[in-house]
Short mmCIF file of C-alpha atoms in Angstrom, two decimals:
data_model
loop_
_atom_site.label_atom_id
_atom_site.label_comp_id
_atom_site.label_asym_id
_atom_site.label_seq_id
_atom_site.Cartn_x
_atom_site.Cartn_y
_atom_site.Cartn_z
CA MET A 21 84.06 111.35 -5.94
CA PHE A 22 83.44 107.80 -4.71
CA GLY A 23 86.27 105.57 -5.94
CA ALA A 24 87.43 101.97 -5.59
CA ILE A 25 89.14 102.58 -2.23
CA ASP A 26 85.94 104.14 -0.86
CA TRP A 27 83.96 101.11 -1.94
CA LEU A 28 86.45 98.85 -0.16
CA VAL A 29 86.10 100.86 3.06
CA LEU A 30 82.30 100.76 2.86
CA ALA A 31 82.28 97.05 2.00
CA ALA A 32 84.56 96.33 4.96
CA TYR A 33 82.10 98.12 7.25
CA TRP A 34 79.15 96.14 5.89
CA CYS A 35 81.03 92.84 6.27
CA LEU A 36 82.04 93.69 9.83
CA SER A 37 78.44 94.50 10.77
CA ILE A 38 77.22 91.19 9.39
CA PHE A 39 80.03 89.28 11.11
CA ILE A 40 79.18 90.83 14.50
CA GLY A 41 75.51 89.96 14.01
CA LEU A 42 76.38 86.33 13.24
CA TRP A 43 78.87 86.14 16.11
CA ALA A 44 76.41 87.54 18.66
CA ALA A 45 73.62 85.22 17.54
CA ARG A 46 75.53 82.13 18.68
CA SER A 47 74.59 82.66 22.34
CA ASN A 48 70.86 83.26 21.79
CA ARG A 49 69.35 80.23 23.50
CA SER A 50 66.13 81.74 24.87
CA PHE A 51 63.70 84.61 24.42
CA LYS A 52 65.42 86.45 27.28
CA ASP A 53 68.76 86.15 25.49
CA TYR A 54 67.26 87.42 22.25
CA MET A 55 65.47 90.39 23.85
CA ILE A 56 67.74 91.61 26.70
CA GLY A 57 70.97 89.63 26.34
CA GLY A 58 70.14 87.36 29.27
CA GLY A 59 70.26 90.28 31.75
CA THR A 60 74.05 90.09 32.21
CA MET A 61 75.42 92.62 29.72
CA PRO A 62 78.41 94.81 30.79
CA TRP A 63 77.43 98.43 31.49
CA ILE A 64 80.10 100.07 29.30
CA PRO A 65 78.90 98.61 25.97
CA ILE A 66 75.32 99.24 27.10
CA GLY A 67 76.19 102.90 27.72
CA ILE A 68 77.80 103.15 24.29
CA SER A 69 74.78 101.42 22.79
CA LEU A 70 72.45 103.95 24.45
CA ILE A 71 74.20 106.89 22.82
CA ALA A 72 74.60 105.07 19.50
CA THR A 73 70.84 104.49 19.56
CA SER A 74 70.15 108.15 20.34
CA VAL A 75 72.70 109.68 17.98
CA SER A 76 71.31 108.80 14.59
CA ALA A 77 72.13 109.99 11.10
CA THR A 78 69.73 112.87 11.77
CA THR A 79 72.32 114.13 14.26
CA LEU A 80 75.31 113.55 12.00
CA LEU A 81 73.55 115.31 9.11
CA GLY A 82 70.99 117.41 10.97
CA ALA A 83 73.23 119.01 13.59
CA PRO A 84 75.71 120.43 11.04
CA ALA A 85 72.77 121.57 8.90
CA ASP A 86 71.17 123.33 11.87
CA VAL A 87 74.37 125.24 12.69
CA PHE A 88 74.98 126.02 9.02
CA GLY A 89 71.53 127.62 8.84
CA ALA A 90 71.49 129.21 12.33
CA ASP A 91 73.86 128.64 15.27
CA MET A 92 74.78 126.18 18.06
CA ALA A 93 71.91 127.08 20.40
CA LEU A 94 70.38 123.60 20.35
CA ILE A 95 73.46 122.28 22.10
CA MET A 96 71.64 123.47 25.24
CA THR A 97 69.52 120.31 24.95
CA ASN A 98 72.39 118.66 26.81
CA VAL A 99 71.23 120.58 29.90
CA GLY A 100 67.96 118.70 29.57
CA SER A 101 69.90 115.46 29.21
CA PHE A 102 71.72 116.11 32.48
CA LEU A 103 68.47 116.85 34.33
CA SER A 104 66.89 113.72 32.90
CA ILE A 105 69.77 111.56 34.14
CA LEU A 106 69.05 112.71 37.70
CA VAL A 107 65.32 112.03 37.47
CA VAL A 108 65.56 108.72 35.63
CA GLY A 109 68.34 107.44 37.87
CA TRP A 110 66.40 108.26 41.03
CA LEU A 111 62.82 107.53 39.98
CA PHE A 112 62.62 105.25 36.96
CA ILE A 113 65.52 102.79 36.87
CA PRO A 114 65.11 101.47 40.45
CA ARG A 115 61.36 100.95 39.96
CA LEU A 116 61.78 99.33 36.56
CA ARG A 117 64.50 96.99 37.81
CA LYS A 118 62.63 95.94 40.97
CA SER A 119 59.27 95.40 39.25
CA GLY A 120 60.35 92.15 37.61
CA ILE A 121 59.16 93.26 34.16
CA GLN A 122 60.62 92.18 30.82
CA SER A 123 59.07 95.04 28.82
CA ALA A 124 58.60 98.72 29.67
CA TYR A 125 54.82 98.81 29.37
CA GLU A 126 54.25 95.66 31.42
CA LEU A 127 54.52 97.97 34.42
CA LEU A 128 51.35 99.80 33.33
CA GLU A 129 49.29 96.61 33.42
CA LYS A 130 50.40 96.02 36.99
CA SER A 131 49.27 99.53 37.96
CA PHE A 132 46.13 99.92 35.83
CA SER A 133 45.04 97.31 33.28
CA ARG A 134 46.04 95.42 30.17
CA ALA A 135 44.15 97.97 28.05
CA VAL A 136 46.37 100.78 29.34
CA ARG A 137 49.44 98.68 28.65
CA ARG A 138 48.33 98.08 25.07
CA VAL A 139 47.47 101.73 24.44
CA ALA A 140 50.89 102.81 25.73
CA ALA A 141 52.59 100.24 23.49
CA ALA A 142 50.55 101.45 20.50
CA PHE A 143 51.55 105.07 21.18
CA TYR A 144 55.16 104.02 21.40
CA ALA A 145 54.96 102.05 18.16
CA MET A 146 53.42 104.99 16.29
CA HIS A 147 56.03 107.50 17.42
CA LEU A 148 58.95 105.14 16.85
CA VAL A 149 57.94 104.05 13.36
CA LEU A 150 57.68 107.72 12.34
CA ARG A 151 61.12 108.39 13.80
CA THR A 152 62.49 105.29 12.09
CA GLY A 153 61.31 106.70 8.78
CA ILE A 154 63.44 109.80 9.32
CA LEU A 155 66.40 107.68 10.41
CA LEU A 156 66.20 105.78 7.13
CA PHE A 157 65.76 108.89 5.03
CA ALA A 158 68.77 110.75 6.43
CA PRO A 159 71.56 108.45 5.16
CA SER A 160 69.85 108.22 1.78
CA LEU A 161 70.87 111.86 1.23
CA VAL A 162 74.46 110.61 1.08
CA LEU A 163 73.95 107.19 -0.48
CA ALA A 164 71.76 108.37 -3.37
CA PRO A 165 74.25 110.73 -5.06
CA ILE A 166 77.18 108.42 -4.39
CA LEU A 167 75.52 105.34 -5.86
CA GLU A 168 73.75 107.44 -8.52
CA ILE A 169 70.36 105.99 -7.64
CA PRO A 170 67.06 107.57 -6.53
CA VAL A 171 66.56 108.43 -2.86
CA TRP A 172 63.89 105.73 -2.50
CA ALA A 173 66.36 103.08 -3.68
CA ALA A 174 68.95 104.28 -1.17
CA ILE A 175 66.31 104.02 1.56
CA LEU A 176 65.66 100.41 0.60
CA ILE A 177 69.36 99.54 0.72
CA SER A 178 69.64 100.92 4.26
CA SER A 179 66.47 99.30 5.58
CA VAL A 180 67.20 95.84 4.18
CA ALA A 181 70.68 95.80 5.74
CA ALA A 182 69.34 96.79 9.17
CA ILE A 183 66.50 94.28 9.10
CA ILE A 184 68.79 91.37 8.20
CA TYR A 185 71.32 91.65 11.03
CA THR A 186 68.72 92.68 13.63
CA TRP A 187 66.48 89.74 12.73
CA HIS A 188 69.34 87.29 12.97
CA GLY A 189 71.38 88.45 15.93
CA GLY A 190 68.85 89.86 18.43
CA PHE A 191 69.74 92.20 21.30
CA LYS A 192 73.38 91.18 21.64
CA ALA A 193 73.97 91.83 17.95
CA VAL A 194 72.33 95.25 18.28
CA VAL A 195 74.50 96.21 21.27
CA TRP A 196 77.85 95.02 19.90
CA THR A 197 77.23 96.47 16.45
CA ASP A 198 76.27 99.71 18.23
CA VAL A 199 79.71 99.76 19.87
CA MET A 200 81.45 99.27 16.54
CA GLN A 201 79.18 101.77 14.81
CA PHE A 202 79.76 104.41 17.48
CA LEU A 203 83.51 104.14 16.94
CA VAL A 204 82.99 104.44 13.18
CA PHE A 205 80.74 107.51 13.18
CA PHE A 206 82.69 109.27 15.95
CA GLY A 207 85.96 108.59 14.14
CA GLY A 208 84.42 109.75 10.88
CA GLY A 209 83.29 112.98 12.51
CA ILE A 210 86.79 113.67 13.82
CA VAL A 211 88.24 113.09 10.35
CA ALA A 212 85.69 115.45 8.76
CA LEU A 213 86.39 118.20 11.29
CA PHE A 214 90.16 117.77 10.88
CA ILE A 215 89.94 118.14 7.08
CA LEU A 216 87.68 121.20 7.39
CA VAL A 217 89.91 122.87 9.99
CA LYS A 218 92.97 122.24 7.84
CA GLY A 219 91.22 123.81 4.84
CA ILE A 220 90.20 126.85 6.89
CA GLY A 221 93.66 127.49 8.31
CA GLY A 222 93.54 126.06 11.82
CA PHE A 223 91.09 125.82 14.69
CA GLY A 224 91.98 129.31 15.90
CA GLU A 225 90.94 130.77 12.56
CA LEU A 226 87.76 128.68 12.62
CA SER A 227 86.90 129.84 16.13
CA VAL A 228 87.35 133.53 15.26
CA LEU A 229 85.37 133.37 12.02
CA ALA A 230 82.61 131.23 13.56
CA SER A 231 82.27 133.78 16.35
CA GLU A 232 82.20 136.73 13.94
CA THR A 233 79.45 135.12 11.86
CA GLY A 234 77.43 134.08 14.92
CA LYS A 235 77.76 130.36 14.28
CA SER A 236 79.34 129.59 17.67
CA ASN A 237 76.54 131.29 19.63
CA TRP A 238 75.05 128.67 21.95
CA PHE A 239 73.66 130.37 25.08
CA ASN A 240 70.40 132.33 25.20
CA VAL A 241 68.60 133.14 28.47
CA SER A 242 65.46 134.58 26.87
CA LEU A 243 62.20 133.65 28.63
CA ASP A 244 60.25 133.57 25.36
CA PRO A 245 58.66 130.08 25.14
CA SER A 246 58.03 130.54 21.42
CA ASN A 247 61.78 130.48 20.79
CA ALA A 248 63.18 126.94 20.74
CA ARG A 249 66.76 128.17 20.85
CA THR A 250 66.83 129.34 24.50
CA LEU A 251 67.86 127.79 27.80
CA LEU A 252 64.21 127.79 28.91
CA SER A 253 63.05 125.82 25.87
CA ALA A 254 66.04 123.81 24.66
CA GLY A 255 67.33 123.20 28.19
CA ILE A 256 64.54 123.11 30.79
CA ALA A 257 61.45 122.21 28.73
CA TYR A 258 63.43 119.74 26.66
CA ALA A 259 64.31 117.88 29.87
CA VAL A 260 60.76 116.49 29.92
CA LEU A 261 61.30 114.95 26.48
CA GLU A 262 64.60 113.46 27.64
CA ILE A 263 62.98 112.02 30.77
CA ALA A 264 60.27 110.47 28.63
CA ILE A 265 62.80 108.92 26.28
CA ARG A 266 65.24 107.69 28.91
CA GLY A 267 62.54 106.54 31.32
CA CYS A 268 59.74 105.22 29.08
CA ASP A 269 61.26 104.24 25.75
CA GLN A 270 61.51 100.48 25.30
CA GLN A 271 64.91 100.90 23.63
CA PHE A 272 66.30 102.40 26.83
CA VAL A 273 64.36 100.17 29.23
CA GLN A 274 65.64 97.08 27.39
CA ARG A 275 69.17 98.21 28.06
CA TYR A 276 68.55 98.95 31.74
CA LEU A 277 67.07 95.47 32.14
CA SER A 278 70.02 93.92 30.33
CA CYS A 279 72.45 95.17 33.01
CA LYS A 280 73.09 93.08 36.09
CA ASP A 281 71.76 95.61 38.66
CA VAL A 282 70.53 99.18 39.28
CA LYS A 283 74.05 100.62 39.72
CA ALA A 284 75.20 99.21 36.39
CA ALA A 285 72.10 100.55 34.64
CA ASN A 286 72.69 104.03 36.08
CA ARG A 287 76.34 103.96 35.08
CA SER A 288 75.40 103.10 31.51
CA ASN A 289 72.92 105.99 31.45
CA ILE A 290 75.50 108.48 32.75
CA LEU A 291 78.08 107.26 30.23
CA SER A 292 75.61 107.79 27.40
CA MET A 293 74.98 111.38 28.54
CA VAL A 294 78.70 112.21 28.63
CA LEU A 295 79.30 110.66 25.21
CA GLY A 296 76.24 112.49 23.91
CA LEU A 297 77.71 115.85 24.91
CA VAL A 298 81.02 115.01 23.20
CA VAL A 299 79.24 113.95 20.00
CA SER A 300 77.09 117.10 20.04
CA LEU A 301 80.14 119.33 20.34
CA LEU A 302 81.88 117.50 17.51
CA PHE A 303 79.05 117.73 14.97
CA TYR A 304 77.97 121.24 15.89
CA TRP A 305 81.52 122.40 15.24
CA ILE A 306 81.44 120.55 11.92
CA GLY A 307 78.41 122.68 11.02
CA ALA A 308 80.26 125.88 11.95
CA ALA A 309 83.31 124.73 10.00
CA LEU A 310 81.20 123.98 6.93
CA PHE A 311 79.77 127.50 7.00
CA VAL A 312 83.20 129.10 7.34
CA TYR A 313 84.69 126.78 4.72
CA TYR A 314 82.01 127.41 2.10
CA LYS A 315 80.58 130.85 2.90
CA VAL A 316 83.48 132.79 4.41
CA LYS A 317 86.47 131.28 2.63
CA ASN A 318 84.62 131.55 -0.73
CA THR A 319 84.92 127.86 -1.57
CA THR A 320 82.61 126.98 -4.45
CA LEU A 321 79.22 125.69 -3.32
CA PRO A 322 76.33 125.06 -5.75
CA ASP A 323 73.56 127.64 -5.37
CA ASN A 324 70.73 125.10 -5.31
CA LEU A 325 71.97 123.17 -2.25
CA GLY A 326 69.76 123.20 0.85
CA VAL A 327 71.20 123.19 4.36
CA ASN A 328 70.59 119.45 4.66
CA ASP A 329 72.71 118.82 1.55
CA VAL A 330 75.87 120.75 2.49
CA PHE A 331 77.55 118.07 4.62
CA PRO A 332 76.79 115.27 2.13
CA TYR A 333 78.20 117.51 -0.63
CA PHE A 334 81.41 117.96 1.35
CA ILE A 335 81.67 114.22 2.01
CA VAL A 336 81.36 113.39 -1.68
CA ASN A 337 83.41 116.25 -3.13
CA GLY A 338 85.68 117.56 -0.38
CA LEU A 339 87.45 114.46 0.89
CA PRO A 340 90.33 112.40 -0.57
CA ALA A 341 89.89 108.80 -1.65
CA GLY A 342 89.27 106.41 1.22
CA LEU A 343 88.07 109.11 3.61
CA THR A 344 84.89 109.56 1.59
CA GLY A 345 84.16 105.88 2.16
CA LEU A 346 84.88 106.29 5.87
CA LEU A 347 82.46 109.21 6.22
CA VAL A 348 79.77 107.39 4.27
CA ALA A 349 80.31 104.40 6.55
CA ALA A 350 80.00 106.77 9.53
CA ILE A 351 76.62 108.07 8.34
CA TYR A 352 75.55 104.54 7.56
CA ALA A 353 76.71 103.35 10.99
CA ALA A 354 74.74 106.03 12.81
CA ALA A 355 71.61 105.21 10.86
CA MET A 356 71.93 101.46 11.30
CA SER A 357 72.51 101.66 15.06
CA SER A 358 69.30 103.65 15.53
CA ILE A 359 67.21 101.64 13.07
CA SER A 360 68.23 98.26 14.45
CA SER A 361 67.44 99.33 18.01
CA ALA A 362 64.09 100.73 16.94
CA ILE A 363 62.79 97.71 15.06
CA HIS A 364 64.13 95.32 17.70
CA ALA A 365 62.30 97.26 20.42
CA LEU A 366 59.16 97.38 18.29
CA GLY A 367 59.28 93.63 17.80
CA ASN A 368 59.50 93.06 21.55
CA THR A 369 56.77 95.63 22.28
CA THR A 370 54.40 94.04 19.78
CA GLU A 371 54.90 90.53 21.12
CA LYS A 372 54.97 91.34 24.84
CA ASP A 373 52.78 94.43 25.21
CA ILE A 374 50.30 94.53 22.34
CA LEU A 375 49.72 90.78 21.90
CA CYS A 376 50.70 90.03 25.53
CA LYS A 377 52.29 86.69 24.67
CA SER A 378 54.38 84.71 27.15
CA ALA A 379 58.07 84.16 26.56
CA GLY A 380 59.22 81.05 24.72
CA GLN A 381 60.77 79.73 21.51
CA GLU A 382 57.56 80.41 19.57
CA SER A 383 57.54 83.93 20.97
CA MET A 384 61.09 84.47 19.70
CA LEU A 385 60.11 83.32 16.22
CA ARG A 386 57.09 85.64 16.18
CA THR A 387 59.23 88.53 17.39
CA LYS A 388 61.58 88.01 14.45
CA LEU A 389 58.61 88.30 12.09
CA TRP A 390 57.48 91.48 13.83
CA ILE A 391 60.98 92.91 13.40
CA VAL A 392 60.62 92.42 9.64
CA PHE A 393 57.11 93.92 9.71
CA TRP A 394 58.21 97.06 11.54
CA GLY A 395 61.24 97.38 9.27
CA VAL A 396 58.87 97.52 6.29
CA CYS A 397 56.65 100.07 8.06
CA GLY A 398 59.69 102.21 8.83
CA THR A 399 60.70 102.06 5.18
CA LEU A 400 57.28 103.33 4.11
CA ALA A 401 57.56 106.12 6.70
CA ALA A 402 60.94 107.05 5.19
CA PHE A 403 59.29 107.64 1.81
CA VAL A 404 56.93 110.09 3.51
CA ALA A 405 59.83 111.77 5.37
CA ALA A 406 61.60 112.29 2.05
CA SER A 407 58.76 114.56 0.97
CA GLN A 408 59.05 116.82 4.02
CA ALA A 409 60.94 120.11 3.97
CA GLY A 410 62.91 121.65 6.84
CA SER A 411 65.62 120.57 9.23
CA LEU A 412 66.08 116.83 9.69
CA LEU A 413 66.91 117.37 13.36
CA LYS A 414 63.78 119.42 14.06
CA ASN A 415 61.51 116.95 12.25
CA ALA A 416 63.04 114.02 14.13
CA LEU A 417 62.57 115.72 17.49
CA PHE A 418 59.00 116.74 16.65
CA PHE A 419 57.96 113.16 15.91
CA THR A 420 59.87 111.87 18.91
CA GLY A 421 57.98 114.31 21.14
CA LEU A 422 54.56 113.70 19.62
CA PHE A 423 53.70 110.65 21.74
CA THR A 424 56.30 110.80 24.49
CA GLY A 425 54.40 113.28 26.69
CA PRO A 426 51.38 110.98 27.18
CA LEU A 427 53.71 108.01 27.68
CA LEU A 428 55.54 109.85 30.43
CA ALA A 429 52.19 110.76 32.00
CA LEU A 430 51.22 107.08 32.11
CA PHE A 431 54.40 106.13 33.94
CA LEU A 432 54.18 109.01 36.40
CA LEU A 433 50.55 108.14 37.17
CA SER A 434 51.51 104.50 37.66
CA PHE A 435 54.18 105.60 40.15
CA PHE A 436 52.16 108.15 42.12
CA ALA A 437 48.47 107.47 41.38
CA PRO A 438 48.02 103.74 40.71
CA TYR A 439 44.55 103.94 42.28
CA LEU A 440 43.16 105.64 39.16
CA ARG A 441 40.67 103.72 37.07
CA SER A 442 41.72 102.67 33.58
CA PHE A 443 39.07 104.67 31.74
CA SER A 444 40.19 107.86 33.52
CA VAL A 445 43.79 107.25 32.49
CA LEU A 446 42.91 106.47 28.87
CA ILE A 447 40.65 109.51 28.48
CA GLY A 448 43.31 111.70 30.06
CA VAL A 449 45.97 110.45 27.67
CA ALA A 450 43.73 110.96 24.63
CA CYS A 451 42.92 114.52 25.69
CA GLY A 452 46.60 115.15 26.42
CA MET A 453 47.51 114.28 22.84
CA LEU A 454 44.70 116.44 21.48
CA SER A 455 45.97 119.36 23.56
CA LEU A 456 48.94 119.64 21.22
CA LEU A 457 46.61 120.55 18.38
CA LEU A 458 45.97 123.87 20.12
CA PHE A 459 49.59 124.91 19.83
CA ASN A 460 51.22 123.04 16.95
CA GLY A 461 50.80 122.39 13.29
CA ILE A 462 51.25 118.92 11.85
CA PRO A 463 54.11 118.39 9.35
CA PHE A 464 52.10 115.83 7.37
CA ILE A 465 49.05 118.15 7.20
CA PRO A 466 50.31 121.60 6.21
CA GLN A 467 46.74 122.88 5.70
CA TYR A 468 46.02 122.71 9.43
CA THR A 469 46.69 125.88 11.44
CA ALA A 470 46.70 125.63 15.24
CA PRO A 471 44.64 128.35 17.01
CA LEU A 472 47.53 129.13 19.37
CA ASN A 473 50.27 128.42 16.88
CA GLY A 474 53.59 130.01 17.80
CA VAL A 475 52.93 130.42 21.52
CA PHE A 476 55.17 127.47 22.42
CA SER A 477 58.05 126.00 20.44
CA TRP A 478 58.54 122.28 19.78
CA PRO A 479 60.52 121.42 22.98
CA TRP A 480 57.37 122.21 24.99
CA ASN A 481 55.22 119.54 23.30
CA PRO A 482 55.95 116.69 25.75
CA LEU A 483 55.49 118.99 28.76
CA ILE A 484 52.12 120.23 27.44
CA SER A 485 50.72 116.80 26.59
CA CYS A 486 52.15 115.17 29.74
CA THR A 487 50.68 117.82 32.05
CA ALA A 488 47.32 117.80 30.29
CA SER A 489 47.15 113.99 30.38
CA MET A 490 47.79 113.79 34.13
CA TRP A 491 45.47 116.61 35.19
CA ILE A 492 42.58 115.42 33.02
CA ALA A 493 42.97 111.82 34.23
CA LEU A 494 42.97 112.96 37.87
CA CYS A 495 39.96 115.24 37.36
CA ILE A 496 37.90 112.61 35.56
CA ASP A 497 38.62 109.99 38.18
CA PHE A 498 37.61 112.44 40.91
CA ALA A 499 34.46 113.63 39.11
CA VAL A 500 33.04 110.22 38.16
CA PRO A 501 31.59 108.41 41.20
CA ARG A 502 32.91 104.98 41.98
CA LYS A 503 30.48 102.09 42.10
CA LYS A 504 29.51 100.98 45.55
CA VAL A 505 30.39 97.41 46.35
CA ASP A 506 27.70 95.48 48.24
CA THR A 507 28.97 93.72 51.32
CA VAL A 508 27.53 90.59 52.87
CA VAL A 509 27.13 90.75 56.63
#
């Protein structure tokens, strides 16, 4: 159980996070400093920050839960990550860097109109606040039983901590705390795997038993699009989601703009992909080890535990004093790195893209207030996420993919069809989002049944909505005649 040493470890982590936030805030002299670190950040911490932002507590808890309940097939999403690095590095980063923008969706106003920019920012805000809710809910699964408080109270503890240091320190605080938090949750994962492997009897024994029980299965070449656990779905189709995130997400664009040039931005993106693969391997093997430890080696496991609760149960009951605190700090670190990046990006998006305010000291003050606002909204979304059943990882990816397809369509149209009229683009995007209702149910509305439900699995959502958005926008613009402009001779 959680003892005095564990509390000291967790308290040390909290104090270090606050110290880094205060330290980083000293050099915030302008809005540019507060939002993108002045545009001179080193690429290595930016690369670490990118993966710390992506790898949330849903990965640390959700990936082991997914393997415990099934297998390692979703590790094939790293194929999509590799493909996205190629596309984003060639197509997105150079254009974003050379456009002179300070926010991702500013580019859409240059291509189309301010209305398109605001709609894109609103889509982004909706998808990110839903994802933030899940990122807050995940660590509460660990904090609630340890602190012996309700899940909603654990959610509040996490959200308040993230809001405070993000509000105070700005982008530099987010990046440098991300670096520290990555080291904490990666180190915590290594410790957890080491303890599990020792309890099983060595990695060789784990590997054999995981293979015999099917937990180490990771490659599936089936062409069935309804199966999410195949190379076609989790690898190729998922690449569209990764391109949308890495190319259109304000959290990523902020970091590209914070680097000194295109080469540095690309290096940070590549580093994040490599670290992402290493983290995936680590936590997927933790899931396999948990299954072998509890199901094969006949270690006592309560019958009423769901797959999402197994890893937290091990953290609380299977680790010696001090290491429990380290693992809790690791989960907390992963959650905080993602939450802080999300609400910081939302604050910038609201100020720059929805309100379209110019940079200045007043703008920085308003952005801080928006950070608090979005932190509260994310907390409310976490209460809703707590009522949802199913895999944390799948739910997180569903909500991430809900709006990213239309966002990607907007950027691709701005690159290759900037001549389109704004109304054509907006109608296309709206229809693209509606197209998902043909194939997918909605987690928040279980009564709704899609007419083509089951034809495509969740990794296809961004590809479907992106394709539909672009084709409908192009068709509408072609079908609706343009007004003739009178000329004076």
